[in-house]
Short mmCIF file of C-alpha atoms in Angstrom, two decimals:
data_model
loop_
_atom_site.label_atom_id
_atom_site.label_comp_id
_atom_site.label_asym_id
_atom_site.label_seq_id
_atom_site.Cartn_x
_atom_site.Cartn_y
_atom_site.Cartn_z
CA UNK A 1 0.00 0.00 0.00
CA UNK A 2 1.19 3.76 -0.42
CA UNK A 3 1.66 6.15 2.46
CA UNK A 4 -1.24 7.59 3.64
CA UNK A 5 0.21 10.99 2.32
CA UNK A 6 -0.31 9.80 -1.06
CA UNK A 7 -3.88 8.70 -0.72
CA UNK A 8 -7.30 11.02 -1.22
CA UNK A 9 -10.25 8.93 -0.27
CA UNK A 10 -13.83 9.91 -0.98
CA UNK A 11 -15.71 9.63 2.16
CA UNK A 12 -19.75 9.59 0.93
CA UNK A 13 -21.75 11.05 4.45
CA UNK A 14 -18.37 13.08 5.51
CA UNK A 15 -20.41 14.95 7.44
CA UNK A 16 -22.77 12.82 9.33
CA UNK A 17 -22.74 11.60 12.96
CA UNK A 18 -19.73 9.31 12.36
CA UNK A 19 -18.12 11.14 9.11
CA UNK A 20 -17.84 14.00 11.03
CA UNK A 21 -15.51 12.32 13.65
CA UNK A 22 -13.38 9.93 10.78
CA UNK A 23 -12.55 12.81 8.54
CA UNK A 24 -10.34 14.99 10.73
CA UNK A 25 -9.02 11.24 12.05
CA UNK A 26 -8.21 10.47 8.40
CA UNK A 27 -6.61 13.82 8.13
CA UNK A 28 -4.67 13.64 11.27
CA UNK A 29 -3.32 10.49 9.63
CA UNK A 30 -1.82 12.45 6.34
CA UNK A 31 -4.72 10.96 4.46
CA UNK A 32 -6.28 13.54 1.81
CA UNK A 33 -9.97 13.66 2.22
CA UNK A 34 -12.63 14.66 0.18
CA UNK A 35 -16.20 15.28 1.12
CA UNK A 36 -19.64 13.99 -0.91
CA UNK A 37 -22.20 15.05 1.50
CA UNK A 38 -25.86 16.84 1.01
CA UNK A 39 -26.53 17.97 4.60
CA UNK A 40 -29.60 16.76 4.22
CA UNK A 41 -30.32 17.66 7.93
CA UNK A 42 -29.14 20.79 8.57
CA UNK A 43 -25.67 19.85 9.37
CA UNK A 44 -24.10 22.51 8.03
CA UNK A 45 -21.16 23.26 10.35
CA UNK A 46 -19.81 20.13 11.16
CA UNK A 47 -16.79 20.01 9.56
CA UNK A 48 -15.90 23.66 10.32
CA UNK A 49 -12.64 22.65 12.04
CA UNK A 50 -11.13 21.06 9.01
CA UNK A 51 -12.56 23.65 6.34
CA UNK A 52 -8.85 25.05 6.54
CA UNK A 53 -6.64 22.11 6.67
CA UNK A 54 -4.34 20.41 3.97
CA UNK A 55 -5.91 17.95 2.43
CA UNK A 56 -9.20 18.72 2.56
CA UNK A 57 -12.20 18.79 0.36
CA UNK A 58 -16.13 19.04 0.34
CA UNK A 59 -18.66 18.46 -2.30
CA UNK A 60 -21.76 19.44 -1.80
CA UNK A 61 -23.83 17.08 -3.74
CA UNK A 62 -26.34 13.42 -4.01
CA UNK A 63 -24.73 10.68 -4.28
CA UNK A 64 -27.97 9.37 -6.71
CA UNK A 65 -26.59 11.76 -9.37
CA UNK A 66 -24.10 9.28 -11.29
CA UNK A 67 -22.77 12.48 -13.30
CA UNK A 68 -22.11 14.45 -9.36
CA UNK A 69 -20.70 11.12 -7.92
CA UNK A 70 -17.66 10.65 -10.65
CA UNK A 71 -17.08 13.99 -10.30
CA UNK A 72 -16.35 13.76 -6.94
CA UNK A 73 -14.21 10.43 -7.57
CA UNK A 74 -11.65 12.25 -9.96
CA UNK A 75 -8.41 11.24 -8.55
CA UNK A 76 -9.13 9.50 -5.57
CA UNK A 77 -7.19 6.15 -4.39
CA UNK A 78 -10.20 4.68 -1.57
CA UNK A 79 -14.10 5.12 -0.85
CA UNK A 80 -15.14 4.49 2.57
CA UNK A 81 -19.02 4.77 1.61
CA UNK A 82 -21.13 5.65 5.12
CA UNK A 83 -23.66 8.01 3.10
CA UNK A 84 -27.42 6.84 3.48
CA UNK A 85 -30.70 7.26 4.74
CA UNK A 86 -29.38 5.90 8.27
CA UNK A 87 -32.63 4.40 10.61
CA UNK A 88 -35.45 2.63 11.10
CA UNK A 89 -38.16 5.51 11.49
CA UNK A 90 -36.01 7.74 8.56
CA UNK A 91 -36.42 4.82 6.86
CA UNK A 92 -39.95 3.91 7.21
CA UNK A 93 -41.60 7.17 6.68
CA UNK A 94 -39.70 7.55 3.59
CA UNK A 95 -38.94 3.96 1.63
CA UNK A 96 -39.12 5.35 -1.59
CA UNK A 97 -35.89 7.91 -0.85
CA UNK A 98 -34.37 5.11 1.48
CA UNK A 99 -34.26 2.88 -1.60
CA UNK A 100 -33.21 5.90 -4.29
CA UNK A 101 -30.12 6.24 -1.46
CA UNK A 102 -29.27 3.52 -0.11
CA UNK A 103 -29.46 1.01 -3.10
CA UNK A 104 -29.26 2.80 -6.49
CA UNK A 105 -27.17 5.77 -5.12
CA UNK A 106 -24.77 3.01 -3.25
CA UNK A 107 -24.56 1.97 -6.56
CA UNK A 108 -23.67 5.17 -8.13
CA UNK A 109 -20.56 4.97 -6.16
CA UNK A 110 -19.71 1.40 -6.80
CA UNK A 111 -19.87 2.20 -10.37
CA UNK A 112 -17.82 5.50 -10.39
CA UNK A 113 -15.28 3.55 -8.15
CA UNK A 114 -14.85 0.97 -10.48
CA UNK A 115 -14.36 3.45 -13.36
CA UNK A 116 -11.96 4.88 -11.72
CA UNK A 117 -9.92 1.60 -10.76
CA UNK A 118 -10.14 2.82 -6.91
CA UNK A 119 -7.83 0.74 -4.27
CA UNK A 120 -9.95 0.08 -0.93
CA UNK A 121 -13.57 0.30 -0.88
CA UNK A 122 -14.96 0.05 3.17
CA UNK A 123 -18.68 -0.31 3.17
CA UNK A 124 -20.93 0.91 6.24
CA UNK A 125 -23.30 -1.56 7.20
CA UNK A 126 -24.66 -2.75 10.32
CA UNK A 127 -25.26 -5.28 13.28
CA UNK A 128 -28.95 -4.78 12.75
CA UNK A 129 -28.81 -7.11 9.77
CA UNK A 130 -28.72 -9.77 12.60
CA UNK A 131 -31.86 -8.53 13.53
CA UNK A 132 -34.06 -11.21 16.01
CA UNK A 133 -31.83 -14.20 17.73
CA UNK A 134 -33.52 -17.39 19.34
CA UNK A 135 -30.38 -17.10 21.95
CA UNK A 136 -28.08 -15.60 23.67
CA UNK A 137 -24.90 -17.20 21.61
CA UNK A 138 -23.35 -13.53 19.98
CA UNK A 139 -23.68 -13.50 16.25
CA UNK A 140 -20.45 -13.75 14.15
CA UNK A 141 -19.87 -12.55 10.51
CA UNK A 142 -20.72 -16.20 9.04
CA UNK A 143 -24.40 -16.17 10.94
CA UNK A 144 -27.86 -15.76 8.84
CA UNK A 145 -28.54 -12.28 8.56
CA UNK A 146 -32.11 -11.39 9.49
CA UNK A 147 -33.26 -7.77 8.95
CA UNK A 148 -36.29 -6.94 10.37
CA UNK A 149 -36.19 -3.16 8.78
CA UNK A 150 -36.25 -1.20 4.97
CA UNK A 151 -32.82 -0.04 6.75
CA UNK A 152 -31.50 -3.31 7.16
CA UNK A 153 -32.92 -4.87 4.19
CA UNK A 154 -31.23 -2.29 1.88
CA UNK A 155 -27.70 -2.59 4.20
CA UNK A 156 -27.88 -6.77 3.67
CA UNK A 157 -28.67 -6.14 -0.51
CA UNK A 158 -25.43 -4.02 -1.19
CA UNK A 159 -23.66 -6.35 1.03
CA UNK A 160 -24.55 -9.16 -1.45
CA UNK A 161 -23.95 -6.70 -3.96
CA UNK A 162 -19.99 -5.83 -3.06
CA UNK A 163 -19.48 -9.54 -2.03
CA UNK A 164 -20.91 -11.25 -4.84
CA UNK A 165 -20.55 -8.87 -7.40
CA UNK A 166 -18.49 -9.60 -10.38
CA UNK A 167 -16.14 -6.69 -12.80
CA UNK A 168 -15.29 -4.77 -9.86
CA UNK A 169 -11.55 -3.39 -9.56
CA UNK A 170 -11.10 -2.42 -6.25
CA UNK A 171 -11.11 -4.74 -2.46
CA UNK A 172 -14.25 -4.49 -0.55
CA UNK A 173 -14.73 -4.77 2.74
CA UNK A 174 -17.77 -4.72 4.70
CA UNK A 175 -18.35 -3.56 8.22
CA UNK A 176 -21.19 -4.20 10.38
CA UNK A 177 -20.75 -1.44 12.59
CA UNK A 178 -23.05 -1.28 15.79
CA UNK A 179 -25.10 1.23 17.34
CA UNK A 180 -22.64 4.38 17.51
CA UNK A 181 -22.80 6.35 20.53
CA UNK A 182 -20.05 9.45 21.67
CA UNK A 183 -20.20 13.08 20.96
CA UNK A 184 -19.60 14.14 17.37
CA UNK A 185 -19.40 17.35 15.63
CA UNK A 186 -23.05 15.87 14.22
CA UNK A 187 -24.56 14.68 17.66
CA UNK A 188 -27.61 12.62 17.44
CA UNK A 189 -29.77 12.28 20.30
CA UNK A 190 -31.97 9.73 18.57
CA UNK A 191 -29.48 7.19 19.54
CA UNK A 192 -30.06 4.78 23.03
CA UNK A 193 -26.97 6.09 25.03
CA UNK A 194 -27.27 10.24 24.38
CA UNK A 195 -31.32 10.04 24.46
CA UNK A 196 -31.84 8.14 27.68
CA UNK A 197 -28.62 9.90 28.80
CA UNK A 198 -30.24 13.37 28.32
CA UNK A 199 -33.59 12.56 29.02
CA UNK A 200 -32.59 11.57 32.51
CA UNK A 201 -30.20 14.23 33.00
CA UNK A 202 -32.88 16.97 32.50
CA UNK A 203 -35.03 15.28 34.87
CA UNK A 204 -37.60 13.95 32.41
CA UNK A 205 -39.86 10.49 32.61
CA UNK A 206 -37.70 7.94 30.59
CA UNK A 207 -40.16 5.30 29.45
CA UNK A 208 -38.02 1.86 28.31
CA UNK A 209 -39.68 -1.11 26.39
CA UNK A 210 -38.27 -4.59 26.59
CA UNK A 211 -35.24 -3.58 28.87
CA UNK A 212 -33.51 -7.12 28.88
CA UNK A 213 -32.96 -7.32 24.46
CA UNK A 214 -29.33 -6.82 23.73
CA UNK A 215 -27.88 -4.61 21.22
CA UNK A 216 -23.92 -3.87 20.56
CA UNK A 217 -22.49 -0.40 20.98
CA UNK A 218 -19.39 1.22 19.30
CA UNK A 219 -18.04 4.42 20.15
CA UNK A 220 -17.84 6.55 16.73
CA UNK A 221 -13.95 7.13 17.57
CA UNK A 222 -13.59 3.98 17.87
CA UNK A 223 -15.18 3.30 14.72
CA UNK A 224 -13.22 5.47 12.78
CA UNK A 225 -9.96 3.92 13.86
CA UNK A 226 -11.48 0.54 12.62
CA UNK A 227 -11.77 1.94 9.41
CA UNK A 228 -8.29 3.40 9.19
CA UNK A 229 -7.04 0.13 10.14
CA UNK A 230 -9.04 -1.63 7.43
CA UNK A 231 -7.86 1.13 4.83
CA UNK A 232 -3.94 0.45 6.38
CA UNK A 233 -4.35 -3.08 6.82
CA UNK A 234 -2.40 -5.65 4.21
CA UNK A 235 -4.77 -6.05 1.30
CA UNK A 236 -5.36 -10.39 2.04
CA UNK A 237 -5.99 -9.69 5.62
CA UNK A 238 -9.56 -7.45 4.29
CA UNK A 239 -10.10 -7.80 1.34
CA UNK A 240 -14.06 -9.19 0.50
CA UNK A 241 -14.13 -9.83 4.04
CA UNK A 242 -16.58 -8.89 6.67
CA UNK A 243 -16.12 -7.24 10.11
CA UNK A 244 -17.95 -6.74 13.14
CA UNK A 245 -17.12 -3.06 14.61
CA UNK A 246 -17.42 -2.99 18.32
CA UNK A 247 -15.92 -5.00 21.42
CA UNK A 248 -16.61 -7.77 23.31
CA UNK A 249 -17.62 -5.44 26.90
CA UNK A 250 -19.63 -3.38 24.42
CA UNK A 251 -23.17 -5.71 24.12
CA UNK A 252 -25.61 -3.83 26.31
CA UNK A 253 -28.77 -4.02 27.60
CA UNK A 254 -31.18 -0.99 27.43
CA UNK A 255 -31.23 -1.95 31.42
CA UNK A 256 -27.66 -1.34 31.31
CA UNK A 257 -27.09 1.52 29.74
CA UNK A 258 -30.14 3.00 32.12
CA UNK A 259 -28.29 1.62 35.51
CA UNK A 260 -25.25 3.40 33.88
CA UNK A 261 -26.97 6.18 33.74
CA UNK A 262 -28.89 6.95 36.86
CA UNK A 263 -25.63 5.80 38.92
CA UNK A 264 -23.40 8.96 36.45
CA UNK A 265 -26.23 10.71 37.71
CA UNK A 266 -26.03 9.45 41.46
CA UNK A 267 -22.37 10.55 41.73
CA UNK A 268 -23.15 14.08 41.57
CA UNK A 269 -26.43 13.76 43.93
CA UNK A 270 -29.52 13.28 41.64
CA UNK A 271 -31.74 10.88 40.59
CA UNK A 272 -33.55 9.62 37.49
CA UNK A 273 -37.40 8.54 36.37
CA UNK A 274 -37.69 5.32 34.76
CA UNK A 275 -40.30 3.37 33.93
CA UNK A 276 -40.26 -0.12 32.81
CA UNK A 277 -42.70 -1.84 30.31
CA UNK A 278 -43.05 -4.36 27.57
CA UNK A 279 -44.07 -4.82 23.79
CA UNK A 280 -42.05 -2.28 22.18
CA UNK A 281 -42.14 -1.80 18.21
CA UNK A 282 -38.60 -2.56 18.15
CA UNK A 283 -38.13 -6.84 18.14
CA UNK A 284 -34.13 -6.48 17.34
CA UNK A 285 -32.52 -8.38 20.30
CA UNK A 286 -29.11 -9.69 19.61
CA UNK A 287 -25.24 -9.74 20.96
CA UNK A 288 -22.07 -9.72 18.65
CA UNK A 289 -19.04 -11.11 18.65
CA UNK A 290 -16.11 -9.00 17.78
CA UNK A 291 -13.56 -12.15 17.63
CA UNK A 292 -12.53 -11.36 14.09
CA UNK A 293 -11.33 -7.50 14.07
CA UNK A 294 -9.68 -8.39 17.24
CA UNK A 295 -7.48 -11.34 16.05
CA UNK A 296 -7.11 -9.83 11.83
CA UNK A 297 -6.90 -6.20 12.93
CA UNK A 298 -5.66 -6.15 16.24
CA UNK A 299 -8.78 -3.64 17.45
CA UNK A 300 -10.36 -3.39 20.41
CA UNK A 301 -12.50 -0.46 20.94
CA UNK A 302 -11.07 2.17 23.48
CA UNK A 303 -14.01 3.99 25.08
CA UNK A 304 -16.86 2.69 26.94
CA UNK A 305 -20.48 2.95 26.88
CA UNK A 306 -20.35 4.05 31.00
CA UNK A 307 -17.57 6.47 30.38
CA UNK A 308 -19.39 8.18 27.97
CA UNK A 309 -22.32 8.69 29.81
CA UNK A 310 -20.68 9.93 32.51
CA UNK A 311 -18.95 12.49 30.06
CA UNK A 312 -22.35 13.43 28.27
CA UNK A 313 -24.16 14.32 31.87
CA UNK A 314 -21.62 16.63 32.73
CA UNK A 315 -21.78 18.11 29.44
CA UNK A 316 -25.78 18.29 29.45
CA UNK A 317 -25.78 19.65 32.70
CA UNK A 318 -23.22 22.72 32.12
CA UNK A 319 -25.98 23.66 29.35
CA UNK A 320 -24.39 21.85 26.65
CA UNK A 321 -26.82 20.39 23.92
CA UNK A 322 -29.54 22.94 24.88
CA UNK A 323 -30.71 23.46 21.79
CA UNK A 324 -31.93 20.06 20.89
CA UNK A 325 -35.63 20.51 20.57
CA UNK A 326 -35.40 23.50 18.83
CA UNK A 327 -32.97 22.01 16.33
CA UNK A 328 -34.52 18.67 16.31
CA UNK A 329 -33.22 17.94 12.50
CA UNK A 330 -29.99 18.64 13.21
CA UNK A 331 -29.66 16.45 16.56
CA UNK A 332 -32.33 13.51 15.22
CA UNK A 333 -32.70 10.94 12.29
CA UNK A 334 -36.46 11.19 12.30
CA UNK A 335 -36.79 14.23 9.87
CA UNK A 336 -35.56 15.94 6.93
CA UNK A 337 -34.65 19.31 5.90
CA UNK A 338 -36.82 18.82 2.55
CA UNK A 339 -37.58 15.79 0.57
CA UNK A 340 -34.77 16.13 -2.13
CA UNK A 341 -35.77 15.75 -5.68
CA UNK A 342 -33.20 13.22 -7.54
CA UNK A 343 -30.02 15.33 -7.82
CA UNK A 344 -30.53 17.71 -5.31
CA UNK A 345 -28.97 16.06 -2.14
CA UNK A 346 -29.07 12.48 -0.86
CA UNK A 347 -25.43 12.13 -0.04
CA UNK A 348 -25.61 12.59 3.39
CA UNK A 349 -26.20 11.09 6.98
CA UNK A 350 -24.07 8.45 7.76
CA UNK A 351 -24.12 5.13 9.22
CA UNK A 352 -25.07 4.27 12.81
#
């Protein structure tokens, strides 16, 4: 592989909860960086602290616009795709965008990054393709897949797409990345750690369904180191291979991450409202096993879901964040700034 310094990767979603947090990482790590992104909610300043930094490059534009997304790949050496209509409810109360995105604009940039004989190609998917387990036994990369969402079903398509496909130049890899959580430039409080985080913090009712399903959690720095690592590592070691993204402490309850909480919370003196009930919309119950990045890539995620709560009260409570329901587009996947028309901005959001 060349040295990072000679490298511009295209990073679809740049600006989104996690892009926003792997770009200046990619930078820090002499990698040139451009950009794709729509900002489809709002997110308009979250790469301000790059904007003036070697390297760097944004394109405003939808990644469903084959003619915007070889633009954008003129030059470049790696795609790490996270661009798409991230989330069940996004999801749901749009399918007809979801699929435009997240299948024929994935596309678009499989295409342009064949054209242009790219090297790497990382794909963000995610553990939710595991969907509903009988047991408790953590799914690995070789389990069935069983998505019980439009988000999941059109993650576990291009999957079969990249691994399956046939004429393509470059090395895919794909990584099921689990639930992100940590404080990005893009924070999303439509997440399980920051939203029963801040709802308890404030002092509000915190109503949890189904507290005992598990779910895997991944810190979105420590996400974006497993994709530098995947982009670094030897090209046999990833290539057409599938990765887990998390760590072995990081499978959580929703009765964990709550007892995390309320004791962050206790530590300072206060107390939080919870109430406990059953037959939420929301069937996915599952744990992961993160065996394979740790042996091939030598990762093991750094933060934890506990210290990060304890970060976010303090931060909540100093009057960080206050802004949240007034900005609800910019902190939540639920709604858009408009419903683009093709061409007019679908490159953004991220995965998580």
């Amino acid at each position: 592989m060349s040295q990072a310094s000679q490298r511009r990767v295209l990073v679809p979603g740049g600006a989104g909860y996690i892009g926003s947090v792997l770009t200046p990482a990619l930078l820090a790590a002499g990698y040139r960086v451009r950009v794709l992104d729509s900002l489809l909610y709002g997110n308009t300043g979250t790469l301000a602290g790059v904007l003036e930094r070697d390297g760097f490059e944004f394109v405003r534009g939808d990644m469903r616009s084959s003619d915007q997304v070889r633009a954008a790949m003129e030059g470049v050496t790696d795609v790490v795709l996270l661009a798409a209509l991230v989330g069940d409810p996004v999801c749901k109360k749009n399918p007809d965008l979801a699929t435009q995105t997240n299948l024929e604009g994935a596309r678009n940039v499989i295409a342009a990054a064949t054209d242009a004989g790219v090297d790497r190609f990382v794909f963000a998917s995610t553990c939710s393709n595991y969907g509903l387990r009988e047991d408790d036994t953590p799914a690995d990369e070789g389990d069935e897949l069983h998505p019980l969402s439009l988000y999941a079903e059109t993650k576990v398509e291009m999957e079969r797409d990249l691994l399956g496909g046939d004429g393509l130049s470059f090395s895919p890899t794909v990584l099921r990345v689990a639930t992100a959580y940590g404080t990005s430039p893009r924070m999303r409080f439509d997440l399980t750690v920051a939203e029963f985080t801040r709802a308890l913090t404030l002092g509000q009712e915190l109503e949890v369904y189904d507290a005992d399903t598990w779910r895997p959690y991944c810190h979105v720095a420590d996400i974006s180191e497993a994709i530098r690592r995947v982009l670094e590592a030897p090209e046999d070691v990833v290539a057409e291979q599938v990765f887990n993204v998390g760590g072995e402490e990081s499978n959580h309850t929703k009765r964990s991450i709550v007892t995390a909480a309320i004791e962050a919370l206790e530590r300072r003196g206060e107390s939080g409202d919870v109430i406990w009930a059953e037959g939420g919309a929301d069937a996915r119950n599952y744990r992961v096993s993160f065996d394979k990045i740790r042996e091939r890539l030598d990762f093991q995620p750094r933060h934890t879901v506990p210290g990060s709560i304890d970060r976010l009260v303090d931060a909540i409570s100093s009057g960080m964040f206050a802004d949240v329901e007034e900005r609800s587009i910019a902190y939540r996947n639920y709604e858009l700034t408009s419903e683009p028309a093709a061409g007019e901005g679908t490159g953004g959001g991220d995965a998580g």
